[in-house]
Amino acid sequence: MKKHDNSRREFLRLAALGTAALGLGTTGKLFAGKPEGYAEIRPSGNKSVMDLACEPLETVRIAVIGLGMRGEDAVRRLLQIEGVKINAVCDLVPAFVQEANNKITKAGHKPAAEYTGETDWMKVCERDDIDLVYNCTPWYLHTPIAIHAMKHGKHAALEVPAAMTMEECWQLVDTAEATQRHCMMLENCCYDFFELATLNMARNDVFGEILHAEGAYIHDLRSLKFLKQNEGGYYNFWRLEYSKKHNGNLYPTHGLGPIAQIMGINRSDRFDYLTSMSTKQAGLSLYAEDKFGAGSPEALAEYKLGDMNTTLIRTVNGRTLMVQHDTTSPRPYDRLHLISGTKGMARKWPRPAIALEPNAHQFLKPEAYDQLIAQYEHPLVKQIGEKAKKVGGHGGMDFIMDYRLIYCLRNGLPLDQDVYDAAAWSCIVPLSEQSVNQRSGSVDIPDFTRGAWKTARPWPVVTVE
């Protein structure tokens, strides 16, 4: 949702609508810790969804909720995948709904049902002609919509992070296990070309045993955080509101997801504990003072989010991951994507480079690098990479993600990312804040798989037809 300016009161009210509808309390609990009653003991009647395979769907009937920054482009991409039918579109801004329907009819499909009410996302989830709810709303509505969708028999695909509290993480897991529906966080960075190549290399033991990995979301969003929605900013300044209230890694999954899959997290290994530290806050205040004036409300506001957060995670098998978050510093975009093993290493930023034994003290020369990348180009990239580049979406990775999701649903296959990944990757948000608030004390990370990680096989090098 975008381009529509409303008050902070409306922000809080809408967040409360999403949580109250499911008995989750008010927005004061958005970053609450794990409440009593939530444990790693599976509720009676639930069963694991590790490697869940559901009935094949010849046509995947989709509802897209949230048609702003991400949802608008998702509609465009999904329409270019065979076996997709968009039956409902939902947003608070009627113009966005109409724009989405224009795309749908232009692609030769019948118009989708239109929803613009504040709680219409509930009605959308309850429709009988929907198989998948594709959720592109602000963070605080990700979990409520996904839960309502699964409880009404729908698969849920939700933007990142999937959850903002430990309570929400467990609710996603428990609901997926109770309903036996897919719940996939739409972590597109897992499908970027270099990330897929290094996954293929890791599965073929090119790097040996991977002992350490690094990921990040370093993206200067200062101007975007202060933009009104009708200027292209966030709905009700919701991202700025989080910067005012919380201090930790608020957006970990872009950097974390790809390296977690490479390291087999939730599948042969799992996160054990983390420690997190933030710098002081400076960037937002300086930007606001320069743009709006020293005495402006924007400059005088208190921003809690430290400019750079660094979170260290240790796994039960003794490996480490570093994940960073910085959306306020004047520096180039960077997701790091560094993996280090007993035979060599790879890194993506500022430019892709690989070093391998027996000459790992220097990076491969361009010719050798190109040969290695060609040798281990991921099958998904070989098969649909060129089309993905043409369709677009962050260079093509968004299309690969959507294509693979629809392929799995149509063929009754397990998804590449499951609800345990959504919970484990997203729980870094509240747990990093907890650690920061405890002078960087270590914080345990729960086992959302409830032991299934011990026998689950790591995500394979998958193909599509």
Coordinates of C-alpha atoms in Angstrom, one line a residue:
M1 CA 0.0 0.0 0.0
K2 CA 1.4 3.4 -0.9
K3 CA 0.8 7.0 -2.0
H4 CA -1.9 7.7 0.5
D5 CA -1.2 9.9 3.5
N6 CA -3.0 9.2 6.8
S7 CA -2.4 9.9 10.5
R8 CA -0.3 7.8 12.9
R9 CA -3.6 7.1 14.7
E10 CA -4.9 5.3 11.6
F11 CA -1.7 3.3 11.5
L12 CA -2.2 2.1 15.0
R13 CA -5.9 1.4 14.5
L14 CA -5.2 -0.7 11.4
A15 CA -2.5 -2.7 13.1
A16 CA -4.9 -3.3 16.0
L17 CA -7.6 -4.5 13.5
G18 CA -5.2 -7.1 12.2
T19 CA -4.2 -8.4 15.6
A20 CA -7.5 -8.0 17.4
A21 CA -9.3 -10.0 14.7
L22 CA -7.3 -13.0 15.8
G23 CA -7.2 -12.3 19.5
L24 CA -3.5 -11.3 19.4
G25 CA -3.9 -8.2 21.5
T26 CA -2.9 -4.7 20.5
T27 CA 0.1 -3.1 18.8
G28 CA 1.8 -2.8 22.1
K29 CA 2.6 -6.5 21.7
L30 CA 4.1 -6.2 18.2
F31 CA 7.6 -6.9 19.6
A32 CA 6.6 -8.9 22.7
G33 CA 8.6 -11.9 23.7
K34 CA 7.4 -15.5 23.6
P35 CA 4.3 -15.6 25.9
E36 CA 3.4 -18.3 28.3
G37 CA 1.7 -21.2 26.7
Y38 CA 3.9 -21.2 23.6
A39 CA 6.5 -24.0 23.8
E40 CA 8.4 -26.3 21.6
I41 CA 5.9 -29.1 22.4
R42 CA 3.6 -29.6 19.5
P43 CA -0.1 -28.9 20.3
S44 CA -2.4 -32.0 20.3
G45 CA -3.7 -32.8 16.9
N46 CA -1.0 -30.9 15.0
K47 CA 1.6 -32.7 12.9
S48 CA 4.8 -31.6 11.3
V49 CA 4.8 -29.8 7.9
M50 CA 8.4 -30.6 7.1
D51 CA 8.5 -31.6 3.4
L52 CA 4.7 -31.0 3.2
A53 CA 3.2 -32.0 -0.1
C54 CA -0.4 -30.9 -0.8
E55 CA -2.8 -31.8 -3.5
P56 CA -1.7 -30.6 -7.0
L57 CA -3.5 -27.6 -8.4
E58 CA -4.1 -27.5 -12.1
T59 CA -4.8 -23.8 -11.8
V60 CA -3.6 -21.8 -8.9
R61 CA -6.3 -19.3 -8.0
I62 CA -4.7 -16.3 -6.3
A63 CA -5.8 -13.3 -4.2
V64 CA -3.3 -10.5 -4.0
I65 CA -3.6 -8.4 -0.8
G66 CA -1.7 -5.1 -0.8
L67 CA -1.1 -3.6 -4.2
G68 CA 1.5 -1.0 -3.4
M69 CA 5.3 -1.2 -3.7
R70 CA 5.5 -5.0 -3.9
G71 CA 2.0 -6.1 -4.7
E72 CA 1.6 -4.1 -7.9
D73 CA 4.6 -5.7 -9.5
A74 CA 3.6 -9.2 -8.1
V75 CA 0.4 -9.0 -10.1
R76 CA 2.4 -8.2 -13.3
R77 CA 4.8 -11.1 -12.7
L78 CA 2.2 -13.7 -11.7
L79 CA 0.2 -13.0 -14.9
Q80 CA 3.2 -14.2 -17.0
I81 CA 3.1 -17.7 -15.4
E82 CA 1.1 -20.5 -16.8
G83 CA -1.6 -21.9 -14.6
V84 CA -2.3 -18.7 -12.7
K85 CA -5.7 -17.0 -12.2
I86 CA -6.0 -13.9 -10.1
N87 CA -9.5 -14.0 -8.7
A88 CA -9.3 -11.2 -6.1
V89 CA -7.3 -8.0 -5.5
C90 CA -7.4 -6.0 -2.3
D91 CA -6.0 -2.6 -1.1
L92 CA -7.2 0.4 0.8
V93 CA -6.5 2.6 -2.2
P94 CA -9.2 2.1 -4.9
A95 CA -6.9 3.4 -7.6
F96 CA -4.4 0.6 -6.9
V97 CA -7.1 -2.0 -7.1
Q98 CA -8.3 -0.6 -10.5
E99 CA -4.7 -0.5 -11.8
A100 CA -4.2 -4.1 -10.8
N101 CA -7.4 -5.1 -12.6
N102 CA -6.3 -3.2 -15.7
K103 CA -3.2 -5.4 -15.8
I104 CA -5.3 -8.5 -15.3
T105 CA -7.8 -7.7 -18.1
K106 CA -5.0 -6.5 -20.4
A107 CA -3.3 -10.0 -20.0
G108 CA -6.6 -11.5 -21.3
H109 CA -8.0 -12.6 -18.0
K110 CA -11.4 -11.9 -16.5
P111 CA -11.4 -9.0 -14.0
A112 CA -10.7 -9.9 -10.4
A113 CA -13.1 -9.2 -7.5
E114 CA -12.2 -5.9 -6.0
Y115 CA -11.9 -5.2 -2.3
T116 CA -11.0 -1.8 -0.7
G117 CA -12.4 -2.0 2.9
E118 CA -10.2 -1.9 6.0
T119 CA -11.0 -5.4 7.0
D120 CA -11.8 -6.8 3.5
W121 CA -8.6 -8.9 3.6
M122 CA -10.6 -11.2 5.9
K123 CA -13.4 -11.6 3.3
V124 CA -10.8 -12.3 0.6
C125 CA -9.3 -15.1 2.7
E126 CA -12.8 -16.6 3.2
R127 CA -13.6 -16.8 -0.6
D128 CA -14.2 -20.3 -2.0
D129 CA -12.4 -19.6 -5.3
I130 CA -8.9 -18.9 -3.8
D131 CA -6.1 -21.4 -3.3
L132 CA -3.3 -19.0 -2.5
V133 CA -3.3 -15.7 -0.6
Y134 CA -0.3 -13.6 -1.8
N135 CA 0.3 -11.0 0.9
C136 CA 2.2 -7.8 0.2
T137 CA 0.9 -5.6 3.1
P138 CA 3.0 -3.7 5.7
W139 CA 4.8 -5.8 8.3
Y140 CA 2.2 -5.7 11.0
L141 CA -0.4 -7.4 8.8
H142 CA 1.8 -10.3 7.5
T143 CA 1.0 -12.8 10.2
P144 CA -2.7 -11.9 10.8
I145 CA -3.5 -12.3 7.1
A146 CA -1.5 -15.5 6.7
I147 CA -3.2 -17.1 9.8
H148 CA -6.6 -16.2 8.6
A149 CA -5.9 -17.5 5.1
M150 CA -4.6 -20.9 6.4
K151 CA -7.5 -21.3 8.8
H152 CA -9.8 -20.9 5.8
G153 CA -8.0 -23.6 3.8
K154 CA -5.7 -21.4 1.8
H155 CA -2.0 -21.5 1.2
A156 CA -0.2 -18.4 2.4
A157 CA 2.6 -16.5 0.7
L158 CA 3.7 -13.5 2.6
E159 CA 6.3 -10.8 2.2
V160 CA 9.3 -10.4 4.6
P161 CA 9.6 -10.6 7.5
A162 CA 6.9 -13.1 8.0
A163 CA 6.4 -12.2 11.7
M164 CA 7.6 -9.4 14.0
T165 CA 7.2 -11.1 17.4
M166 CA 8.0 -14.5 18.9
E167 CA 4.2 -15.0 19.5
E168 CA 3.6 -14.5 15.8
C169 CA 6.3 -16.9 14.8
W170 CA 4.8 -19.6 16.9
Q171 CA 1.3 -18.8 15.6
L172 CA 2.4 -19.3 12.1
V173 CA 4.0 -22.6 12.9
D174 CA 1.1 -23.9 14.9
T175 CA -1.5 -22.8 12.3
A176 CA 0.4 -24.4 9.4
E177 CA 0.7 -27.6 11.4
A178 CA -2.9 -27.6 12.4
T179 CA -4.2 -26.8 8.9
Q180 CA -1.5 -28.6 6.8
R181 CA -1.4 -25.6 4.5
H182 CA 1.8 -24.1 3.0
C183 CA 3.1 -20.9 4.5
M184 CA 5.9 -19.5 2.5
M185 CA 7.8 -16.3 3.2
L186 CA 8.5 -14.6 -0.1
E187 CA 12.3 -14.3 0.4
N188 CA 13.2 -13.4 -3.1
C189 CA 17.0 -13.1 -2.5
C190 CA 17.2 -16.9 -2.2
Y191 CA 16.6 -16.9 -5.9
D192 CA 19.2 -14.4 -7.1
F193 CA 21.6 -15.8 -9.6
F194 CA 24.9 -15.7 -7.6
E195 CA 23.1 -17.0 -4.5
L196 CA 21.7 -20.0 -6.4
A197 CA 25.2 -20.7 -7.9
T198 CA 26.9 -20.7 -4.5
L199 CA 24.1 -23.0 -3.2
N200 CA 24.9 -25.4 -6.1
M201 CA 28.6 -25.2 -5.3
A202 CA 28.0 -25.8 -1.6
R203 CA 25.9 -28.9 -2.4
N204 CA 28.8 -30.1 -4.5
D205 CA 31.4 -29.6 -1.8
V206 CA 33.3 -26.8 -3.6
F207 CA 33.8 -24.9 -0.4
G208 CA 34.2 -27.9 1.9
E209 CA 32.4 -27.7 5.3
I210 CA 31.0 -24.2 5.6
L211 CA 31.8 -22.9 9.0
H212 CA 30.8 -19.2 8.7
A213 CA 28.5 -17.0 6.6
E214 CA 27.6 -13.4 6.4
G215 CA 24.5 -11.6 5.1
A216 CA 23.1 -8.1 5.4
Y217 CA 20.5 -5.6 4.4
I218 CA 22.4 -2.4 3.9
H219 CA 20.2 0.0 2.0
D220 CA 19.9 3.7 2.4
L221 CA 16.2 4.3 2.9
R222 CA 16.3 7.7 4.6
S223 CA 14.5 9.6 1.9
L224 CA 11.9 6.9 1.4
K225 CA 11.1 6.7 5.1
F226 CA 10.1 10.3 5.2
L227 CA 8.1 10.3 2.0
K228 CA 4.3 10.6 2.2
Q229 CA 2.5 7.8 0.6
N230 CA 1.1 9.9 -2.2
E231 CA 4.7 10.8 -3.0
G232 CA 5.7 7.1 -3.2
G233 CA 6.5 6.4 0.4
Y234 CA 5.3 3.9 2.9
Y235 CA 1.7 3.7 4.0
N236 CA 1.2 6.0 7.1
F237 CA 5.0 6.1 7.4
W238 CA 4.9 2.6 8.9
R239 CA 8.6 1.9 8.4
L240 CA 9.5 5.2 10.1
E241 CA 7.3 4.2 13.0
Y242 CA 9.3 1.1 13.6
S243 CA 12.5 3.1 13.5
K244 CA 11.1 5.3 16.3
K245 CA 10.0 2.4 18.5
H246 CA 12.5 -0.5 18.1
N247 CA 16.2 -1.2 18.0
G248 CA 17.6 -4.4 16.5
N249 CA 17.7 -6.1 13.2
L250 CA 14.2 -5.2 11.8
Y251 CA 14.7 -6.7 8.4
P252 CA 17.1 -9.7 8.6
T253 CA 15.8 -12.2 6.0
H254 CA 17.3 -10.8 2.7
G255 CA 20.8 -11.5 3.9
L256 CA 20.0 -14.4 6.2
G257 CA 17.8 -16.5 3.9
P258 CA 20.3 -17.5 1.2
I259 CA 23.1 -18.3 3.7
A260 CA 20.7 -20.2 6.0
Q261 CA 19.6 -22.4 3.1
I262 CA 23.2 -23.0 2.1
M263 CA 24.1 -24.0 5.6
G264 CA 21.1 -26.4 5.9
I265 CA 19.4 -24.5 8.7
N266 CA 16.3 -26.4 9.9
R267 CA 17.6 -29.3 7.8
S268 CA 20.7 -30.9 9.5
D269 CA 21.5 -27.9 11.6
R270 CA 19.6 -25.1 13.4
F271 CA 20.1 -21.8 15.1
D272 CA 21.1 -22.1 18.7
Y273 CA 21.5 -18.6 20.1
L274 CA 22.4 -15.0 19.1
T275 CA 23.9 -11.9 20.4
S276 CA 23.2 -8.5 18.9
M277 CA 24.6 -4.9 19.1
S278 CA 23.5 -1.6 17.6
T279 CA 25.4 1.6 17.1
K280 CA 23.7 4.8 18.3
Q281 CA 21.2 6.5 16.1
A282 CA 22.4 9.4 14.1
G283 CA 21.4 9.1 10.4
L284 CA 17.7 9.8 10.6
S285 CA 18.1 12.8 12.8
L286 CA 20.8 14.3 10.6
Y287 CA 18.8 13.7 7.5
A288 CA 15.6 15.1 9.0
E289 CA 17.4 18.2 10.2
D290 CA 18.9 18.8 6.8
K291 CA 15.7 18.2 4.9
F292 CA 13.1 19.7 7.2
G293 CA 15.0 22.1 9.4
A294 CA 16.6 21.8 12.9
G295 CA 13.3 22.8 14.6
S296 CA 11.0 20.6 12.6
P297 CA 9.0 17.8 14.2
E298 CA 10.9 15.3 12.0
A299 CA 14.2 16.5 13.3
L300 CA 13.1 16.7 17.0
A301 CA 11.5 13.2 16.9
E302 CA 13.2 10.4 18.8
Y303 CA 14.5 7.6 16.6
K304 CA 15.4 4.4 18.5
L305 CA 16.8 2.3 15.7
G306 CA 20.6 2.3 15.7
D307 CA 22.2 3.1 12.4
M308 CA 24.0 -0.3 12.1
N309 CA 22.9 -3.5 13.9
T310 CA 25.2 -6.5 13.9
T311 CA 23.8 -9.8 15.0
L312 CA 25.9 -12.9 15.5
I313 CA 24.2 -16.3 15.4
R314 CA 25.7 -19.7 16.5
T315 CA 24.3 -23.0 15.4
V316 CA 24.0 -26.2 17.4
N317 CA 26.7 -27.7 15.2
G318 CA 29.1 -24.9 16.1
R319 CA 28.9 -22.7 13.0
T320 CA 28.4 -19.0 12.9
L321 CA 26.5 -16.4 10.9
M322 CA 26.7 -12.6 11.0
V323 CA 23.7 -10.6 9.9
Q324 CA 23.7 -6.8 9.6
H325 CA 21.0 -4.2 9.1
D326 CA 21.5 -0.5 8.2
T327 CA 18.9 1.6 6.4
T328 CA 20.2 5.1 7.4
S329 CA 23.9 5.3 6.4
P330 CA 25.1 6.9 3.1
R331 CA 26.6 3.9 1.5
P332 CA 26.0 1.6 -1.5
Y333 CA 23.5 -1.2 -1.4
D334 CA 25.0 -4.4 0.1
R335 CA 23.7 -7.8 1.1
L336 CA 27.2 -9.2 1.8
H337 CA 26.4 -12.9 1.0
L338 CA 29.7 -14.3 2.1
I339 CA 30.3 -18.0 2.8
S340 CA 33.5 -19.4 4.2
G341 CA 34.4 -23.1 4.3
T342 CA 37.3 -25.4 4.8
K343 CA 38.2 -25.4 1.0
G344 CA 37.5 -21.8 0.1
M345 CA 35.0 -18.9 0.1
A346 CA 32.7 -16.8 -2.0
R347 CA 31.4 -13.3 -1.6
K348 CA 29.0 -11.2 -3.7
W349 CA 29.5 -7.6 -2.8
P350 CA 30.8 -5.2 -3.9
R351 CA 31.4 -7.6 -6.8
P352 CA 31.2 -11.4 -7.0
A353 CA 34.5 -13.1 -6.1
I354 CA 35.5 -16.7 -5.2
A355 CA 38.7 -18.0 -3.7
L356 CA 39.5 -21.8 -3.5
E357 CA 42.3 -24.0 -2.4
P358 CA 45.2 -24.5 -3.1
N359 CA 45.5 -20.8 -3.9
A360 CA 42.8 -19.4 -1.6
H361 CA 45.0 -16.5 -0.5
Q362 CA 43.8 -14.7 -3.7
F363 CA 40.5 -14.6 -5.7
L364 CA 40.1 -16.5 -8.9
K365 CA 41.1 -14.6 -12.0
P366 CA 38.2 -13.6 -14.3
E367 CA 38.5 -16.5 -16.7
A368 CA 38.6 -19.1 -14.0
Y369 CA 35.8 -17.4 -12.2
D370 CA 33.6 -17.4 -15.3
Q371 CA 34.3 -21.1 -15.9
L372 CA 33.3 -22.0 -12.3
I373 CA 30.1 -20.0 -12.5
A374 CA 29.2 -21.6 -15.8
Q375 CA 29.9 -25.1 -14.4
Y376 CA 27.7 -24.5 -11.3
E377 CA 25.0 -22.4 -12.8
H378 CA 21.8 -23.4 -11.0
P379 CA 19.3 -25.4 -13.0
L380 CA 16.6 -22.8 -12.3
V381 CA 18.7 -20.1 -13.9
K382 CA 19.5 -22.3 -16.8
Q383 CA 15.9 -23.1 -17.5
I384 CA 14.1 -19.8 -16.8
G385 CA 16.9 -17.3 -16.2
E386 CA 16.6 -15.5 -19.5
K387 CA 12.9 -15.1 -19.2
A388 CA 13.3 -14.0 -15.6
K389 CA 15.6 -11.2 -16.7
K390 CA 13.1 -10.0 -19.3
V391 CA 10.2 -10.1 -16.9
G392 CA 12.2 -8.4 -14.2
G393 CA 11.8 -8.0 -10.5
H394 CA 15.1 -7.2 -8.9
G395 CA 17.0 -8.5 -11.9
G396 CA 14.8 -11.6 -12.3
M397 CA 15.0 -13.2 -8.9
D398 CA 11.4 -12.2 -8.1
F399 CA 10.1 -14.0 -11.2
I400 CA 12.1 -17.1 -10.4
M401 CA 10.6 -17.1 -6.9
D402 CA 7.1 -16.8 -8.2
Y403 CA 7.6 -19.3 -11.0
R404 CA 9.0 -21.9 -8.6
L405 CA 6.2 -21.3 -6.1
I406 CA 3.5 -21.8 -8.7
Y407 CA 5.3 -24.9 -10.1
C408 CA 5.4 -26.5 -6.7
L409 CA 1.7 -25.9 -6.1
R410 CA 0.7 -27.2 -9.5
N411 CA 2.8 -30.3 -9.1
G412 CA 2.1 -31.1 -5.4
L413 CA 5.7 -30.6 -4.3
P414 CA 7.1 -29.3 -1.1
L415 CA 8.0 -25.6 -1.2
D416 CA 11.6 -24.4 -1.2
Q417 CA 10.9 -22.3 1.9
D418 CA 8.5 -23.5 4.6
V419 CA 6.9 -22.1 7.7
Y420 CA 9.9 -23.2 9.8
D421 CA 12.2 -21.1 7.7
A422 CA 9.7 -18.2 7.9
A423 CA 9.7 -18.4 11.7
A424 CA 13.4 -19.0 12.2
W425 CA 14.5 -16.3 9.9
S426 CA 11.9 -13.8 11.1
C427 CA 12.5 -14.4 14.9
I428 CA 15.8 -12.6 14.5
V429 CA 13.7 -9.4 14.6
P430 CA 12.4 -9.7 18.2
L431 CA 15.4 -11.7 19.5
S432 CA 18.0 -9.2 18.2
E433 CA 16.1 -6.4 20.0
Q434 CA 16.0 -8.4 23.2
S435 CA 19.7 -8.9 23.0
V436 CA 20.4 -5.2 22.3
N437 CA 18.2 -4.3 25.3
Q438 CA 20.2 -6.7 27.5
R439 CA 23.6 -5.2 26.7
S440 CA 24.1 -7.7 23.9
G441 CA 23.5 -10.7 26.1
S442 CA 23.0 -14.0 24.3
V443 CA 19.4 -15.1 23.6
D444 CA 18.3 -18.6 22.8
I445 CA 16.7 -19.3 19.5
P446 CA 13.9 -21.9 19.7
D447 CA 13.6 -25.0 17.6
F448 CA 10.5 -24.2 15.5
T449 CA 10.8 -27.6 13.8
R450 CA 10.4 -29.4 17.1
G451 CA 13.2 -31.8 16.4
A452 CA 12.4 -32.4 12.7
W453 CA 15.7 -30.7 11.6
K454 CA 17.7 -33.6 12.9
T455 CA 16.5 -35.9 10.1
A456 CA 15.4 -33.5 7.4
R457 CA 17.6 -33.3 4.3
P458 CA 18.9 -29.8 3.2
W459 CA 17.1 -28.0 0.4
P460 CA 18.3 -29.7 -2.8
V461 CA 19.4 -28.3 -6.1
V462 CA 15.9 -28.2 -7.6
T463 CA 14.8 -28.0 -11.2
V464 CA 11.7 -27.0 -13.1
E465 CA 10.4 -28.2 -16.4

